[in-house]
Amino acid sequence: MTDKTFLRTHAALRDDIGDLLTQRPVPSPQLDQIDPFLFLNHHGPQTYGPHNRGLPFGPHPHRGFETVTFIVEGMLAHRDSAGHESVIHAGGIQWMTAGSGIVHAEVSPRAFLETGGPLEILQLWVNLPARLKMTAPAYTGVQQDRIPALSLDDGKVTLNLIAGAWDGSTGPVQSLTGVFMSTVAMQAGGRLRITGLQGRNVLLYVVRGRIGVGHHGDLANAYQLVELSTEGDALEIVAESGSLLLFGHADPIGEPVVSHGPFVMNTRDEITQAITDYQAGRFGSTLA
């Protein structure tokens, strides 16, 4: 069994959206994607005061991929043109398949607008292969208590299993493309070893803390994305301090990626069609 090779880290670049603190590790000048992981925004951490304006993500369209939103702190309200609606709290996630086209809004619920509080959110875009880009839109909102919290390494590591399987446990989200997705909380000195990664691309982002990766203990700090080789079956992570990680892996799709704003397709013509279909109202009912 060979371990994946640590290639380099990519620092998240600051790109605030209004008064929302935002840092983005991918895409970056050195890294277009970690196929099929296209895009990751890290919002916060910050604290909103009472009577705030909340998150700025009003109704907007998507086609051709999936959005996965991790609520680290605070709360998030979701509505979409397929009729889904929920409020997800800290520790929960939202997994939306945009597929053939959907309009959604991710905003702060009324309680948060009135009282404020801490807020930290990650949003990840996961590509879909050509055969699934026009699949029917879908949405799953999962509160923290429905996500298995697996205690590992004598309790020094907690793996929150969102999608995929781990040692007989299964996450609540059934990925269309076999994506494994989790968040991992590690105490200082905690150790996590993952196998079964041959041919898979790994998404490893340090939300907070400091970790050593691989046999050489190459270091990665908060707000850094770790780039690893596709080759290799295993990966070892050791926490240098208390840490929170976003950890996922998936088979690469290996198809052309043509993106334009909220649309991710395989060709420029498909982007043009997506814009036409959205403007013609073909993405479902309009959100107020």
PDB file of N, CA, C and O in Angstrom, residues 4-12 24-40 65-66 124-129 177-181 197 199-206 213 220 223-231 235 246-255 257 264:
ATOM      1  N   LYS A   4      -0.445   8.604  -0.663  1.00  0.00           N
ATOM      2  CA  LYS A   4      -0.487   9.720  -1.595  1.00  0.00           C
ATOM      3  C   LYS A   4       0.668  10.677  -1.292  1.00  0.00           C
ATOM      4  O   LYS A   4       1.092  10.820  -0.150  1.00  0.00           O
ATOM      5  N   THR A   5       1.130  11.341  -2.327  1.00  0.00           N
ATOM      6  CA  THR A   5       2.239  12.280  -2.192  1.00  0.00           C
ATOM      7  C   THR A   5       1.718  13.682  -1.952  1.00  0.00           C
ATOM      8  O   THR A   5       0.822  14.159  -2.671  1.00  0.00           O
ATOM      9  N   PHE A   6       2.267  14.339  -0.940  1.00  0.00           N
ATOM     10  CA  PHE A   6       1.974  15.749  -0.671  1.00  0.00           C
ATOM     11  C   PHE A   6       2.656  16.575  -1.762  1.00  0.00           C
ATOM     12  O   PHE A   6       3.874  16.484  -1.957  1.00  0.00           O
ATOM     13  N   LEU A   7       1.867  17.387  -2.484  1.00  0.00           N
ATOM     14  CA  LEU A   7       2.432  18.204  -3.551  1.00  0.00           C
ATOM     15  C   LEU A   7       2.699  19.630  -3.088  1.00  0.00           C
ATOM     16  O   LEU A   7       3.805  20.134  -3.198  1.00  0.00           O
ATOM     17  N   ARG A   8       1.684  20.307  -2.557  1.00  0.00           N
ATOM     18  CA  ARG A   8       1.852  21.678  -2.072  1.00  0.00           C
ATOM     19  C   ARG A   8       0.550  22.119  -1.414  1.00  0.00           C
ATOM     20  O   ARG A   8      -0.470  21.428  -1.504  1.00  0.00           O
ATOM     21  N   THR A   9       0.602  23.262  -0.756  1.00  0.00           N
ATOM     22  CA  THR A   9      -0.605  23.869  -0.199  1.00  0.00           C
ATOM     23  C   THR A   9      -0.977  25.097  -1.021  1.00  0.00           C
ATOM     24  O   THR A   9      -0.130  25.714  -1.681  1.00  0.00           O
ATOM     25  N   HIS A  10      -2.256  25.440  -0.969  1.00  0.00           N
ATOM     26  CA  HIS A  10      -2.784  26.620  -1.652  1.00  0.00           C
ATOM     27  C   HIS A  10      -3.516  27.473  -0.622  1.00  0.00           C
ATOM     28  O   HIS A  10      -4.500  27.025  -0.024  1.00  0.00           O
ATOM     29  N   ALA A  11      -3.022  28.671  -0.397  1.00  0.00           N
ATOM     30  CA  ALA A  11      -3.646  29.568   0.573  1.00  0.00           C
ATOM     31  C   ALA A  11      -4.942  30.126   0.009  1.00  0.00           C
ATOM     32  O   ALA A  11      -5.030  30.482  -1.172  1.00  0.00           O
ATOM     33  N   ALA A  12      -5.961  30.193   0.858  1.00  0.00           N
ATOM     34  CA  ALA A  12      -7.222  30.819   0.449  1.00  0.00           C
ATOM     35  C   ALA A  12      -6.988  32.316   0.249  1.00  0.00           C
ATOM     36  O   ALA A  12      -6.353  32.975   1.065  1.00  0.00           O
ATOM     37  N   ARG A  24     -11.086  32.164  -0.559  1.00  0.00           N
ATOM     38  CA  ARG A  24     -11.328  31.114  -1.560  1.00  0.00           C
ATOM     39  C   ARG A  24     -10.010  30.419  -1.905  1.00  0.00           C
ATOM     40  O   ARG A  24      -9.124  31.022  -2.506  1.00  0.00           O
ATOM     41  N   PRO A  25      -9.881  29.127  -1.556  1.00  0.00           N
ATOM     42  CA  PRO A  25      -8.659  28.401  -1.912  1.00  0.00           C
ATOM     43  C   PRO A  25      -8.665  27.796  -3.317  1.00  0.00           C
ATOM     44  O   PRO A  25      -7.600  27.491  -3.856  1.00  0.00           O
ATOM     45  N   VAL A  26      -9.843  27.581  -3.879  1.00  0.00           N
ATOM     46  CA  VAL A  26      -9.926  27.017  -5.215  1.00  0.00           C
ATOM     47  C   VAL A  26     -11.222  27.508  -5.868  1.00  0.00           C
ATOM     48  O   VAL A  26     -12.264  27.535  -5.201  1.00  0.00           O
ATOM     49  N   PRO A  27     -11.180  27.978  -7.112  1.00  0.00           N
ATOM     50  CA  PRO A  27      -9.994  28.077  -7.964  1.00  0.00           C
ATOM     51  C   PRO A  27      -9.060  29.181  -7.499  1.00  0.00           C
ATOM     52  O   PRO A  27      -9.480  30.134  -6.846  1.00  0.00           O
ATOM     53  N   SER A  28      -7.788  29.012  -7.864  1.00  0.00           N
ATOM     54  CA  SER A  28      -6.767  29.999  -7.545  1.00  0.00           C
ATOM     55  C   SER A  28      -5.837  30.113  -8.745  1.00  0.00           C
ATOM     56  O   SER A  28      -5.942  29.321  -9.695  1.00  0.00           O
ATOM     57  N   PRO A  29      -4.916  31.073  -8.739  1.00  0.00           N
ATOM     58  CA  PRO A  29      -4.001  31.210  -9.880  1.00  0.00           C
ATOM     59  C   PRO A  29      -3.190  29.947 -10.160  1.00  0.00           C
ATOM     60  O   PRO A  29      -2.781  29.710 -11.302  1.00  0.00           O
ATOM     61  N   GLN A  30      -2.962  29.119  -9.127  1.00  0.00           N
ATOM     62  CA  GLN A  30      -2.162  27.914  -9.313  1.00  0.00           C
ATOM     63  C   GLN A  30      -2.993  26.633  -9.422  1.00  0.00           C
ATOM     64  O   GLN A  30      -2.440  25.569  -9.684  1.00  0.00           O
ATOM     65  N   LEU A  31      -4.304  26.726  -9.215  1.00  0.00           N
ATOM     66  CA  LEU A  31      -5.123  25.506  -9.156  1.00  0.00           C
ATOM     67  C   LEU A  31      -6.523  25.798  -9.671  1.00  0.00           C
ATOM     68  O   LEU A  31      -7.298  26.491  -9.013  1.00  0.00           O
ATOM     69  N   ASP A  32      -6.844  25.241 -10.843  1.00  0.00           N
ATOM     70  CA  ASP A  32      -8.167  25.454 -11.422  1.00  0.00           C
ATOM     71  C   ASP A  32      -9.241  24.661 -10.686  1.00  0.00           C
ATOM     72  O   ASP A  32     -10.341  25.160 -10.445  1.00  0.00           O
ATOM     73  N   GLN A  33      -8.920  23.415 -10.353  1.00  0.00           N
ATOM     74  CA  GLN A  33      -9.874  22.538  -9.686  1.00  0.00           C
ATOM     75  C   GLN A  33      -9.119  21.330  -9.153  1.00  0.00           C
ATOM     76  O   GLN A  33      -7.970  21.098  -9.501  1.00  0.00           O
ATOM     77  N   ILE A  34      -9.791  20.573  -8.273  1.00  0.00           N
ATOM     78  CA  ILE A  34      -9.346  19.226  -7.921  1.00  0.00           C
ATOM     79  C   ILE A  34     -10.486  18.319  -8.367  1.00  0.00           C
ATOM     80  O   ILE A  34     -11.391  18.012  -7.589  1.00  0.00           O
ATOM     81  N   ASP A  35     -10.488  17.997  -9.628  1.00  0.00           N
ATOM     82  CA  ASP A  35     -11.578  17.278 -10.299  1.00  0.00           C
ATOM     83  C   ASP A  35     -12.109  16.134  -9.431  1.00  0.00           C
ATOM     84  O   ASP A  35     -11.336  15.251  -9.035  1.00  0.00           O
ATOM     85  N   PRO A  36     -13.423  16.150  -9.071  1.00  0.00           N
ATOM     86  CA  PRO A  36     -14.520  17.002  -9.539  1.00  0.00           C
ATOM     87  C   PRO A  36     -14.838  18.198  -8.629  1.00  0.00           C
ATOM     88  O   PRO A  36     -15.902  18.798  -8.769  1.00  0.00           O
ATOM     89  N   PHE A  37     -13.935  18.532  -7.688  1.00  0.00           N
ATOM     90  CA  PHE A  37     -14.189  19.639  -6.770  1.00  0.00           C
ATOM     91  C   PHE A  37     -13.758  20.940  -7.446  1.00  0.00           C
ATOM     92  O   PHE A  37     -12.570  21.144  -7.708  1.00  0.00           O
ATOM     93  N   LEU A  38     -14.743  21.808  -7.724  1.00  0.00           N
ATOM     94  CA  LEU A  38     -14.528  22.957  -8.596  1.00  0.00           C
ATOM     95  C   LEU A  38     -14.229  24.254  -7.866  1.00  0.00           C
ATOM     96  O   LEU A  38     -13.497  25.108  -8.388  1.00  0.00           O
ATOM     97  N   PHE A  39     -14.806  24.413  -6.686  1.00  0.00           N
ATOM     98  CA  PHE A  39     -14.876  25.752  -6.093  1.00  0.00           C
ATOM     99  C   PHE A  39     -15.129  25.590  -4.604  1.00  0.00           C
ATOM    100  O   PHE A  39     -15.930  24.745  -4.190  1.00  0.00           O
ATOM    101  N   LEU A  40     -14.429  26.391  -3.797  1.00  0.00           N
ATOM    102  CA  LEU A  40     -14.677  26.368  -2.357  1.00  0.00           C
ATOM    103  C   LEU A  40     -14.569  27.782  -1.816  1.00  0.00           C
ATOM    104  O   LEU A  40     -13.539  28.442  -1.988  1.00  0.00           O
ATOM    105  N   PHE A  65     -24.093  21.045 -11.912  1.00  0.00           N
ATOM    106  CA  PHE A  65     -23.214  20.602 -10.827  1.00  0.00           C
ATOM    107  C   PHE A  65     -24.006  20.550  -9.526  1.00  0.00           C
ATOM    108  O   PHE A  65     -25.230  20.704  -9.519  1.00  0.00           O
ATOM    109  N   GLU A  66     -23.304  20.330  -8.404  1.00  0.00           N
ATOM    110  CA  GLU A  66     -23.938  20.277  -7.092  1.00  0.00           C
ATOM    111  C   GLU A  66     -23.278  21.288  -6.160  1.00  0.00           C
ATOM    112  O   GLU A  66     -22.074  21.538  -6.263  1.00  0.00           O
ATOM    113  N   LEU A 124     -19.039  24.417  -1.193  1.00  0.00           N
ATOM    114  CA  LEU A 124     -18.265  23.638  -2.141  1.00  0.00           C
ATOM    115  C   LEU A 124     -19.107  23.359  -3.380  1.00  0.00           C
ATOM    116  O   LEU A 124     -20.289  23.028  -3.258  1.00  0.00           O
ATOM    117  N   TRP A 125     -18.502  23.478  -4.558  1.00  0.00           N
ATOM    118  CA  TRP A 125     -19.159  23.078  -5.801  1.00  0.00           C
ATOM    119  C   TRP A 125     -18.538  21.768  -6.270  1.00  0.00           C
ATOM    120  O   TRP A 125     -17.307  21.663  -6.384  1.00  0.00           O
ATOM    121  N   VAL A 126     -19.397  20.774  -6.534  1.00  0.00           N
ATOM    122  CA  VAL A 126     -18.962  19.458  -7.003  1.00  0.00           C
ATOM    123  C   VAL A 126     -19.500  19.252  -8.417  1.00  0.00           C
ATOM    124  O   VAL A 126     -20.718  19.323  -8.647  1.00  0.00           O
ATOM    125  N   ASN A 127     -18.615  19.004  -9.353  1.00  0.00           N
ATOM    126  CA  ASN A 127     -19.022  18.858 -10.743  1.00  0.00           C
ATOM    127  C   ASN A 127     -19.818  17.571 -10.958  1.00  0.00           C
ATOM    128  O   ASN A 127     -19.716  16.616 -10.172  1.00  0.00           O
ATOM    129  N   LEU A 128     -20.604  17.577 -12.016  1.00  0.00           N
ATOM    130  CA  LEU A 128     -21.306  16.384 -12.472  1.00  0.00           C
ATOM    131  C   LEU A 128     -20.800  16.018 -13.870  1.00  0.00           C
ATOM    132  O   LEU A 128     -20.496  16.909 -14.677  1.00  0.00           O
ATOM    133  N   PRO A 129     -20.719  14.718 -14.182  1.00  0.00           N
ATOM    134  CA  PRO A 129     -20.317  14.317 -15.533  1.00  0.00           C
ATOM    135  C   PRO A 129     -21.413  14.660 -16.543  1.00  0.00           C
ATOM    136  O   PRO A 129     -22.568  14.900 -16.170  1.00  0.00           O
ATOM    137  N   THR A 177     -22.467  10.438  -7.645  1.00  0.00           N
ATOM    138  CA  THR A 177     -21.208  10.051  -8.286  1.00  0.00           C
ATOM    139  C   THR A 177     -20.233   9.379  -7.322  1.00  0.00           C
ATOM    140  O   THR A 177     -19.038   9.299  -7.600  1.00  0.00           O
ATOM    141  N   GLY A 178     -20.722   8.911  -6.188  1.00  0.00           N
ATOM    142  CA  GLY A 178     -19.855   8.188  -5.253  1.00  0.00           C
ATOM    143  C   GLY A 178     -18.868   9.058  -4.516  1.00  0.00           C
ATOM    144  O   GLY A 178     -17.799   8.593  -4.101  1.00  0.00           O
ATOM    145  N   VAL A 179     -19.216  10.319  -4.293  1.00  0.00           N
ATOM    146  CA  VAL A 179     -18.353  11.216  -3.534  1.00  0.00           C
ATOM    147  C   VAL A 179     -18.389  10.836  -2.054  1.00  0.00           C
ATOM    148  O   VAL A 179     -19.459  10.585  -1.497  1.00  0.00           O
ATOM    149  N   PHE A 180     -17.214  10.795  -1.433  1.00  0.00           N
ATOM    150  CA  PHE A 180     -17.117  10.681   0.021  1.00  0.00           C
ATOM    151  C   PHE A 180     -16.938  12.086   0.565  1.00  0.00           C
ATOM    152  O   PHE A 180     -16.092  12.846   0.083  1.00  0.00           O
ATOM    153  N   MET A 181     -17.726  12.450   1.596  1.00  0.00           N
ATOM    154  CA  MET A 181     -17.631  13.806   2.132  1.00  0.00           C
ATOM    155  C   MET A 181     -17.767  13.771   3.649  1.00  0.00           C
ATOM    156  O   MET A 181     -18.635  13.065   4.191  1.00  0.00           O
ATOM    157  N   LEU A 197      -7.971   4.960  -1.432  1.00  0.00           N
ATOM    158  CA  LEU A 197      -7.951   6.222  -2.176  1.00  0.00           C
ATOM    159  C   LEU A 197      -7.322   6.110  -3.561  1.00  0.00           C
ATOM    160  O   LEU A 197      -7.190   7.124  -4.255  1.00  0.00           O
ATOM    161  N   GLY A 199      -6.560   6.215  -7.208  1.00  0.00           N
ATOM    162  CA  GLY A 199      -7.277   6.799  -8.337  1.00  0.00           C
ATOM    163  C   GLY A 199      -8.261   7.875  -7.957  1.00  0.00           C
ATOM    164  O   GLY A 199      -8.902   8.472  -8.836  1.00  0.00           O
ATOM    165  N   ARG A 200      -8.404   8.149  -6.684  1.00  0.00           N
ATOM    166  CA  ARG A 200      -9.350   9.161  -6.215  1.00  0.00           C
ATOM    167  C   ARG A 200      -8.616  10.480  -5.987  1.00  0.00           C
ATOM    168  O   ARG A 200      -7.459  10.513  -5.546  1.00  0.00           O
ATOM    169  N   ASN A 201      -9.299  11.576  -6.256  1.00  0.00           N
ATOM    170  CA  ASN A 201      -8.778  12.898  -5.916  1.00  0.00           C
ATOM    171  C   ASN A 201      -9.287  13.295  -4.543  1.00  0.00           C
ATOM    172  O   ASN A 201     -10.475  13.120  -4.235  1.00  0.00           O
ATOM    173  N   VAL A 202      -8.400  13.831  -3.718  1.00  0.00           N
ATOM    174  CA  VAL A 202      -8.716  14.174  -2.332  1.00  0.00           C
ATOM    175  C   VAL A 202      -8.913  15.674  -2.193  1.00  0.00           C
ATOM    176  O   VAL A 202      -8.109  16.472  -2.695  1.00  0.00           O
ATOM    177  N   LEU A 203      -9.986  16.051  -1.510  1.00  0.00           N
ATOM    178  CA  LEU A 203     -10.217  17.427  -1.086  1.00  0.00           C
ATOM    179  C   LEU A 203      -9.870  17.500   0.396  1.00  0.00           C
ATOM    180  O   LEU A 203     -10.522  16.860   1.220  1.00  0.00           O
ATOM    181  N   LEU A 204      -8.840  18.266   0.734  1.00  0.00           N
ATOM    182  CA  LEU A 204      -8.410  18.411   2.124  1.00  0.00           C
ATOM    183  C   LEU A 204      -8.155  19.892   2.385  1.00  0.00           C
ATOM    184  O   LEU A 204      -7.186  20.459   1.874  1.00  0.00           O
ATOM    185  N   TYR A 205      -9.039  20.504   3.181  1.00  0.00           N
ATOM    186  CA  TYR A 205      -8.942  21.930   3.480  1.00  0.00           C
ATOM    187  C   TYR A 205      -8.936  22.114   4.996  1.00  0.00           C
ATOM    188  O   TYR A 205      -9.771  21.535   5.705  1.00  0.00           O
ATOM    189  N   VAL A 206      -8.006  22.921   5.480  1.00  0.00           N
ATOM    190  CA  VAL A 206      -7.890  23.165   6.915  1.00  0.00           C
ATOM    191  C   VAL A 206      -8.727  24.393   7.273  1.00  0.00           C
ATOM    192  O   VAL A 206      -8.373  25.522   6.926  1.00  0.00           O
ATOM    193  N   VAL A 213       0.797  16.214   7.197  1.00  0.00           N
ATOM    194  CA  VAL A 213       0.212  15.333   6.179  1.00  0.00           C
ATOM    195  C   VAL A 213       1.278  14.382   5.643  1.00  0.00           C
ATOM    196  O   VAL A 213       2.379  14.813   5.264  1.00  0.00           O
ATOM    197  N   ALA A 220       0.255  21.916   7.039  1.00  0.00           N
ATOM    198  CA  ALA A 220      -0.783  22.752   6.444  1.00  0.00           C
ATOM    199  C   ALA A 220      -1.503  23.473   7.569  1.00  0.00           C
ATOM    200  O   ALA A 220      -1.830  22.868   8.599  1.00  0.00           O
ATOM    201  N   TYR A 223      -6.911  27.852   6.627  1.00  0.00           N
ATOM    202  CA  TYR A 223      -7.119  28.566   5.365  1.00  0.00           C
ATOM    203  C   TYR A 223      -6.178  28.082   4.262  1.00  0.00           C
ATOM    204  O   TYR A 223      -5.890  28.816   3.320  1.00  0.00           O
ATOM    205  N   GLN A 224      -5.736  26.834   4.366  1.00  0.00           N
ATOM    206  CA  GLN A 224      -4.921  26.256   3.301  1.00  0.00           C
ATOM    207  C   GLN A 224      -5.556  24.973   2.788  1.00  0.00           C
ATOM    208  O   GLN A 224      -6.073  24.158   3.560  1.00  0.00           O
ATOM    209  N   LEU A 225      -5.496  24.801   1.471  1.00  0.00           N
ATOM    210  CA  LEU A 225      -5.953  23.584   0.795  1.00  0.00           C
ATOM    211  C   LEU A 225      -4.723  22.759   0.456  1.00  0.00           C
ATOM    212  O   LEU A 225      -3.728  23.295  -0.047  1.00  0.00           O
ATOM    213  N   VAL A 226      -4.780  21.472   0.736  1.00  0.00           N
ATOM    214  CA  VAL A 226      -3.654  20.574   0.472  1.00  0.00           C
ATOM    215  C   VAL A 226      -3.862  19.905  -0.881  1.00  0.00           C
ATOM    216  O   VAL A 226      -4.894  19.278  -1.119  1.00  0.00           O
ATOM    217  N   GLU A 227      -2.875  20.022  -1.768  1.00  0.00           N
ATOM    218  CA  GLU A 227      -2.917  19.330  -3.048  1.00  0.00           C
ATOM    219  C   GLU A 227      -2.107  18.047  -2.941  1.00  0.00           C
ATOM    220  O   GLU A 227      -0.935  18.067  -2.538  1.00  0.00           O
ATOM    221  N   LEU A 228      -2.734  16.928  -3.301  1.00  0.00           N
ATOM    222  CA  LEU A 228      -2.120  15.607  -3.198  1.00  0.00           C
ATOM    223  C   LEU A 228      -2.123  14.925  -4.558  1.00  0.00           C
ATOM    224  O   LEU A 228      -2.894  15.276  -5.456  1.00  0.00           O
ATOM    225  N   SER A 229      -1.284  13.921  -4.702  1.00  0.00           N
ATOM    226  CA  SER A 229      -1.263  13.141  -5.935  1.00  0.00           C
ATOM    227  C   SER A 229      -2.531  12.304  -6.065  1.00  0.00           C
ATOM    228  O   SER A 229      -3.142  11.919  -5.061  1.00  0.00           O
ATOM    229  N   THR A 230      -2.936  12.024  -7.307  1.00  0.00           N
ATOM    230  CA  THR A 230      -4.040  11.092  -7.530  1.00  0.00           C
ATOM    231  C   THR A 230      -3.592   9.672  -7.199  1.00  0.00           C
ATOM    232  O   THR A 230      -4.351   8.874  -6.643  1.00  0.00           O
ATOM    233  N   GLU A 231      -2.335   9.358  -7.542  1.00  0.00           N
ATOM    234  CA  GLU A 231      -1.800   8.024  -7.247  1.00  0.00           C
ATOM    235  C   GLU A 231      -1.576   7.866  -5.745  1.00  0.00           C
ATOM    236  O   GLU A 231      -1.286   8.829  -5.036  1.00  0.00           O
ATOM    237  N   LEU A 235      -3.642   7.807   3.072  1.00  0.00           N
ATOM    238  CA  LEU A 235      -3.254   9.139   3.523  1.00  0.00           C
ATOM    239  C   LEU A 235      -3.301   9.160   5.044  1.00  0.00           C
ATOM    240  O   LEU A 235      -4.240   8.648   5.646  1.00  0.00           O
ATOM    241  N   LEU A 246     -12.111  19.971   6.335  1.00  0.00           N
ATOM    242  CA  LEU A 246     -13.050  19.500   5.324  1.00  0.00           C
ATOM    243  C   LEU A 246     -12.319  18.426   4.544  1.00  0.00           C
ATOM    244  O   LEU A 246     -11.251  18.679   3.971  1.00  0.00           O
ATOM    245  N   PHE A 247     -12.866  17.214   4.556  1.00  0.00           N
ATOM    246  CA  PHE A 247     -12.184  16.092   3.915  1.00  0.00           C
ATOM    247  C   PHE A 247     -13.163  15.315   3.036  1.00  0.00           C
ATOM    248  O   PHE A 247     -14.194  14.831   3.508  1.00  0.00           O
ATOM    249  N   GLY A 248     -12.813  15.199   1.750  1.00  0.00           N
ATOM    250  CA  GLY A 248     -13.618  14.418   0.824  1.00  0.00           C
ATOM    251  C   GLY A 248     -12.729  13.771  -0.223  1.00  0.00           C
ATOM    252  O   GLY A 248     -11.548  14.116  -0.358  1.00  0.00           O
ATOM    253  N   HIS A 249     -13.287  12.839  -0.959  1.00  0.00           N
ATOM    254  CA  HIS A 249     -12.548  12.269  -2.096  1.00  0.00           C
ATOM    255  C   HIS A 249     -13.546  11.720  -3.114  1.00  0.00           C
ATOM    256  O   HIS A 249     -14.697  11.393  -2.780  1.00  0.00           O
ATOM    257  N   ALA A 250     -13.090  11.651  -4.367  1.00  0.00           N
ATOM    258  CA  ALA A 250     -13.987  11.265  -5.453  1.00  0.00           C
ATOM    259  C   ALA A 250     -13.176  10.821  -6.655  1.00  0.00           C
ATOM    260  O   ALA A 250     -12.005  11.193  -6.809  1.00  0.00           O
ATOM    261  N   ASP A 251     -13.815  10.051  -7.517  1.00  0.00           N
ATOM    262  CA  ASP A 251     -13.205   9.719  -8.803  1.00  0.00           C
ATOM    263  C   ASP A 251     -13.191  10.964  -9.680  1.00  0.00           C
ATOM    264  O   ASP A 251     -14.216  11.658  -9.796  1.00  0.00           O
ATOM    265  N   PRO A 252     -12.056  11.278 -10.324  1.00  0.00           N
ATOM    266  CA  PRO A 252     -12.050  12.405 -11.253  1.00  0.00           C
ATOM    267  C   PRO A 252     -12.955  12.123 -12.448  1.00  0.00           C
ATOM    268  O   PRO A 252     -13.107  10.974 -12.873  1.00  0.00           O
ATOM    269  N   ILE A 253     -13.587  13.175 -12.959  1.00  0.00           N
ATOM    270  CA  ILE A 253     -14.494  13.036 -14.107  1.00  0.00           C
ATOM    271  C   ILE A 253     -13.709  13.034 -15.421  1.00  0.00           C
ATOM    272  O   ILE A 253     -14.001  12.276 -16.335  1.00  0.00           O
ATOM    273  N   GLY A 254     -12.729  13.900 -15.524  1.00  0.00           N
ATOM    274  CA  GLY A 254     -11.864  13.911 -16.702  1.00  0.00           C
ATOM    275  C   GLY A 254     -12.525  14.430 -17.962  1.00  0.00           C
ATOM    276  O   GLY A 254     -12.165  14.003 -19.072  1.00  0.00           O
ATOM    277  N   GLU A 255     -13.484  15.331 -17.820  1.00  0.00           N
ATOM    278  CA  GLU A 255     -14.162  15.920 -18.981  1.00  0.00           C
ATOM    279  C   GLU A 255     -13.878  17.415 -19.050  1.00  0.00           C
ATOM    280  O   GLU A 255     -13.478  18.025 -18.050  1.00  0.00           O
ATOM    281  N   VAL A 257     -14.345  21.295 -18.789  1.00  0.00           N
ATOM    282  CA  VAL A 257     -15.146  22.135 -17.904  1.00  0.00           C
ATOM    283  C   VAL A 257     -15.242  23.519 -18.516  1.00  0.00           C
ATOM    284  O   VAL A 257     -14.231  24.192 -18.704  1.00  0.00           O
ATOM    285  N   VAL A 264     -22.090  25.391 -15.024  1.00  0.00           N
ATOM    286  CA  VAL A 264     -20.889  24.603 -15.306  1.00  0.00           C
ATOM    287  C   VAL A 264     -21.281  23.470 -16.240  1.00  0.00           C
ATOM    288  O   VAL A 264     -22.002  22.549 -15.847  1.00  0.00           O
TER     289      VAL A 264
END
